PDB file of C-alpha atoms in Angstrom:
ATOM      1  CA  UNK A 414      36.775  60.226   3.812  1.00  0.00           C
ATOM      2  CA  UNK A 415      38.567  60.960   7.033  1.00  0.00           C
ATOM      3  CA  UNK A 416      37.213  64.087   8.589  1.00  0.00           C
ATOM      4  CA  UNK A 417      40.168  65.346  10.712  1.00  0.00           C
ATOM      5  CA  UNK A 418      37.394  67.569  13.151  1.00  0.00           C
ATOM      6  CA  UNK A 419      35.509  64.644  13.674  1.00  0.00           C
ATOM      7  CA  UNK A 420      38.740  63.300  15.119  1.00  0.00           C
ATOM      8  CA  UNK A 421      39.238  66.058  17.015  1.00  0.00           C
ATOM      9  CA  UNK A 422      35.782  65.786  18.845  1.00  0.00           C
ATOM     10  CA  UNK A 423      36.012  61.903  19.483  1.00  0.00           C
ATOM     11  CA  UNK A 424      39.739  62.575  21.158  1.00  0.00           C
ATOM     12  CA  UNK A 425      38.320  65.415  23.517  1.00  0.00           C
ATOM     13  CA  UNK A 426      35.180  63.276  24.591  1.00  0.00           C
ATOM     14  CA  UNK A 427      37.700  59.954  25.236  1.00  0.00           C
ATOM     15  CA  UNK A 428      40.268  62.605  27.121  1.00  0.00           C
ATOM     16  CA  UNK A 429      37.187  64.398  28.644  1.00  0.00           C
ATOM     17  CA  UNK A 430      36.299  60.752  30.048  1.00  0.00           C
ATOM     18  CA  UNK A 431      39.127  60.053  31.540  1.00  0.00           C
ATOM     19  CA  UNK A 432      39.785  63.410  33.000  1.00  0.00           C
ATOM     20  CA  UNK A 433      36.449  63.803  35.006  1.00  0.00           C
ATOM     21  CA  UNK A 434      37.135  59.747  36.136  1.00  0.00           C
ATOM     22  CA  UNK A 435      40.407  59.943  37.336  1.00  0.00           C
ATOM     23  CA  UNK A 436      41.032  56.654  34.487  1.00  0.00           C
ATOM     24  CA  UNK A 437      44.664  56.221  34.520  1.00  0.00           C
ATOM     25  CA  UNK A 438      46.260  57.349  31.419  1.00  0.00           C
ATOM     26  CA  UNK A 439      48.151  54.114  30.907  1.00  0.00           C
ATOM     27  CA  UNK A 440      44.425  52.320  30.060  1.00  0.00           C
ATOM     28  CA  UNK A 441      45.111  53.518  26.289  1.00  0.00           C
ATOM     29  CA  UNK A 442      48.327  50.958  26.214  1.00  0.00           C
ATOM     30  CA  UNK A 443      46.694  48.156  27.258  1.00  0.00           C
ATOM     31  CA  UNK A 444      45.582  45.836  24.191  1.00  0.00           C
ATOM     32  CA  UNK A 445      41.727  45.919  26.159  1.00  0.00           C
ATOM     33  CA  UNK A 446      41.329  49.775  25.145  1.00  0.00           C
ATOM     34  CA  UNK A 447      42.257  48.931  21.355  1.00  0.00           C
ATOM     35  CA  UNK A 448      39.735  46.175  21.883  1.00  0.00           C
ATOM     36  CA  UNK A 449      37.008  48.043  22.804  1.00  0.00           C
ATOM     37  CA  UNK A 450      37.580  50.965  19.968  1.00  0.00           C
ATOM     38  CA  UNK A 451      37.192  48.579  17.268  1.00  0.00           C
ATOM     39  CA  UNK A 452      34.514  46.472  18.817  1.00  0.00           C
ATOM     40  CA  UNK A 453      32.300  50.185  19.197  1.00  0.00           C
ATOM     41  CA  UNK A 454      33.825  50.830  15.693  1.00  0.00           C
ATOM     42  CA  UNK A 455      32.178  47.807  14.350  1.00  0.00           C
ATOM     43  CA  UNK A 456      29.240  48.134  16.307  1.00  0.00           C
ATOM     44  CA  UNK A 457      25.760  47.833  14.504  1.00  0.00           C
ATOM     45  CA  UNK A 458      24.452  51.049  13.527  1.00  0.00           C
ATOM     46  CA  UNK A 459      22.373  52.803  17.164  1.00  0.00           C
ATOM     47  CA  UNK A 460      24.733  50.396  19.578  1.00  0.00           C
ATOM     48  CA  UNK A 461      23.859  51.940  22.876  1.00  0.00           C
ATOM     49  CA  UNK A 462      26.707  50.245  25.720  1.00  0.00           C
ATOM     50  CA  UNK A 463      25.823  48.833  28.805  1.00  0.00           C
ATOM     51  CA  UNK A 464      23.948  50.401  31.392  1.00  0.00           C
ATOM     52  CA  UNK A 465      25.379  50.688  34.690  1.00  0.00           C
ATOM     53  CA  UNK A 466      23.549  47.205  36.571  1.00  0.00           C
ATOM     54  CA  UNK A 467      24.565  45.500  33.201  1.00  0.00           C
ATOM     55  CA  UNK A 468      27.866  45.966  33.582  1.00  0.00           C
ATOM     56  CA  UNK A 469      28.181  45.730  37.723  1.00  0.00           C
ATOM     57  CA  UNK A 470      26.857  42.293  37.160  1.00  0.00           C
ATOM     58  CA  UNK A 471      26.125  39.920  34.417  1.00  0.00           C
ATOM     59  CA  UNK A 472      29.127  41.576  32.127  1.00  0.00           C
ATOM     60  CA  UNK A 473      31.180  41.338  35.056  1.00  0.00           C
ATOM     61  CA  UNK A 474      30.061  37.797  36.313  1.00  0.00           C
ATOM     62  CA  UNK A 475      30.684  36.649  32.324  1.00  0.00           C
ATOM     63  CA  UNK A 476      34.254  38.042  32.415  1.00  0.00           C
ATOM     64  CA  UNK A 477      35.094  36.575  35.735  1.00  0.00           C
ATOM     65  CA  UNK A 478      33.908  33.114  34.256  1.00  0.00           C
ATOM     66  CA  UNK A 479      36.528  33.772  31.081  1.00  0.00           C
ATOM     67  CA  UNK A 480      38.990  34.819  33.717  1.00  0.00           C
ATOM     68  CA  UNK A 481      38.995  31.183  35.710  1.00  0.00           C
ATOM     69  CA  UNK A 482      38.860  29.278  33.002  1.00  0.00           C
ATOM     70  CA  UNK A 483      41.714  30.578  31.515  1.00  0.00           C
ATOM     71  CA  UNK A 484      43.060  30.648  34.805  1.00  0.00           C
ATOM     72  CA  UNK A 485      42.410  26.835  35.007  1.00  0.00           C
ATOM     73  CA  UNK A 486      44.492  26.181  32.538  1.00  0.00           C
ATOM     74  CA  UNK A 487      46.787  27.624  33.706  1.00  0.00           C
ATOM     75  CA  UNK A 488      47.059  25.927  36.999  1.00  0.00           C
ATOM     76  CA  UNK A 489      46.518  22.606  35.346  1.00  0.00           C
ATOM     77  CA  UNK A 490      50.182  23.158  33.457  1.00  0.00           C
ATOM     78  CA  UNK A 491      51.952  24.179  36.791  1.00  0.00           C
ATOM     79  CA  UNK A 492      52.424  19.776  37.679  1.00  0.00           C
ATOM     80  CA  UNK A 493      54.381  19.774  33.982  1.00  0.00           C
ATOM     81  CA  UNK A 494      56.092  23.594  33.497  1.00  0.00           C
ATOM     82  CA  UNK A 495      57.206  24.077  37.527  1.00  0.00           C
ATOM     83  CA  UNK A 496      56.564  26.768  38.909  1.00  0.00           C
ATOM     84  CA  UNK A 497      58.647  30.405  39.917  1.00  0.00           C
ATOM     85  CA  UNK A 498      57.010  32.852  42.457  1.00  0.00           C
ATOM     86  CA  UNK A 499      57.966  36.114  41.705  1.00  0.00           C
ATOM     87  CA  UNK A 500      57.246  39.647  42.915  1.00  0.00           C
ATOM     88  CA  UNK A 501      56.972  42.842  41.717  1.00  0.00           C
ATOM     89  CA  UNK A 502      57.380  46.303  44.062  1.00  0.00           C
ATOM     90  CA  UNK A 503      57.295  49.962  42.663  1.00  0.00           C
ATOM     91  CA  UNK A 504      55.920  53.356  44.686  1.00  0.00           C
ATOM     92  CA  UNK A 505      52.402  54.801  43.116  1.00  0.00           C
ATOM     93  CA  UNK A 506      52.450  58.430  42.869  1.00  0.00           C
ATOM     94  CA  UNK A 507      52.053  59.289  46.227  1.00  0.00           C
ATOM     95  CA  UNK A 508      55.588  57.228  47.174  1.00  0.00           C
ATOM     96  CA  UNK A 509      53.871  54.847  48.761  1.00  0.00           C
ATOM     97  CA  UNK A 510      54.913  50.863  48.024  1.00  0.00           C
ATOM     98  CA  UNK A 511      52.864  48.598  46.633  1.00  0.00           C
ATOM     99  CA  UNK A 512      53.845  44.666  45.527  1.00  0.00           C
ATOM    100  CA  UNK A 513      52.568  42.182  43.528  1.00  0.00           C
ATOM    101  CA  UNK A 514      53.125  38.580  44.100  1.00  0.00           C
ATOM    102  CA  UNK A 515      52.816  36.445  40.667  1.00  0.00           C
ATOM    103  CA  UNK A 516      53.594  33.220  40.044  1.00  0.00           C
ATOM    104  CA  UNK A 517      54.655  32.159  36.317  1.00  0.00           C
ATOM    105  CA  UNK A 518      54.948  29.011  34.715  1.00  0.00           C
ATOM    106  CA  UNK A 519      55.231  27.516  30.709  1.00  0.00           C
ATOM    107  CA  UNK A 520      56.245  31.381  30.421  1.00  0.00           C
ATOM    108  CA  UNK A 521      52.487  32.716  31.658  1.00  0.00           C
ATOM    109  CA  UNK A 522      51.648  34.893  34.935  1.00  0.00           C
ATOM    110  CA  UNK A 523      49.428  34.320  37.012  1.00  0.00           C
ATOM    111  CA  UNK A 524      47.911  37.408  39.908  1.00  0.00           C
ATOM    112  CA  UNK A 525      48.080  35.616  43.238  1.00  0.00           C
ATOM    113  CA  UNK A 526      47.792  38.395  45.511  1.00  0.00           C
ATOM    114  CA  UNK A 527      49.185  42.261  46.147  1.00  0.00           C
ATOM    115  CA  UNK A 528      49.782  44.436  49.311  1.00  0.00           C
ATOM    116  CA  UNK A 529      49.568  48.094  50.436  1.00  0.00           C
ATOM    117  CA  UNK A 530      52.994  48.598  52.119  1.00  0.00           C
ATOM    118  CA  UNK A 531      51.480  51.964  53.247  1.00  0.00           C
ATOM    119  CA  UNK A 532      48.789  50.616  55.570  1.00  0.00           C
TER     120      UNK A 532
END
């Protein structure tokens, strides 16, 4: 049965979290956050997370591998899609630019790099 104060308590820890981190509101919309609620939700019963050293390296080294091979991929269809590079500018809360340079191609992005206009 859903206990609506339970709720309550889980929102204020997750807000409490990202309050005393600074973590950027805009985290809940990306499909990652939903992704890690339901893995945690479908945890096995006493899942402790990763400790800090954990997730600095071997999580991060594993996610980096996922990252270039998809990444791969992706460069490998570039010879048969083309290739557009595109940017992307907007002003962070302070007013201060900032712009992405992506490249897409067969209708995926790719990162290449971004700069600090304010340096």
């Amino acid at each position: 049965m859903f206990d609506a104060h339970a709720r309550e308590d889980v929102d204020a820890a997750i807000a409490r979290c990202f309050y005393a981190h600074g973590i950027s509101f805009n985290v809940v919309k990306g499909p990652q956050f939903q992704e890690m609620i339901y893995a945690i939700n479908n945890a096995p019963k006493g899942y402790v997370p990763p400790k800090y050293e954990r997730l600095r390296t071997s999580l991060l080294d594993k996610e980096r591998s996922q990252i270039d091979n998809k990444l791969g991929a992706l460069r490998n269809e570039l010879p048969t899609y083309g290739v557009s590079i595109i940017s992307d500018g907007w002003s962070n809360v302070k007013n201060q630019s900032l712009i992405n340079i992506m490249v897409v191609s067969g209708g995926k992005a790719m990162f290449v790099i971004g700069y600090d206009c304010f340096e």
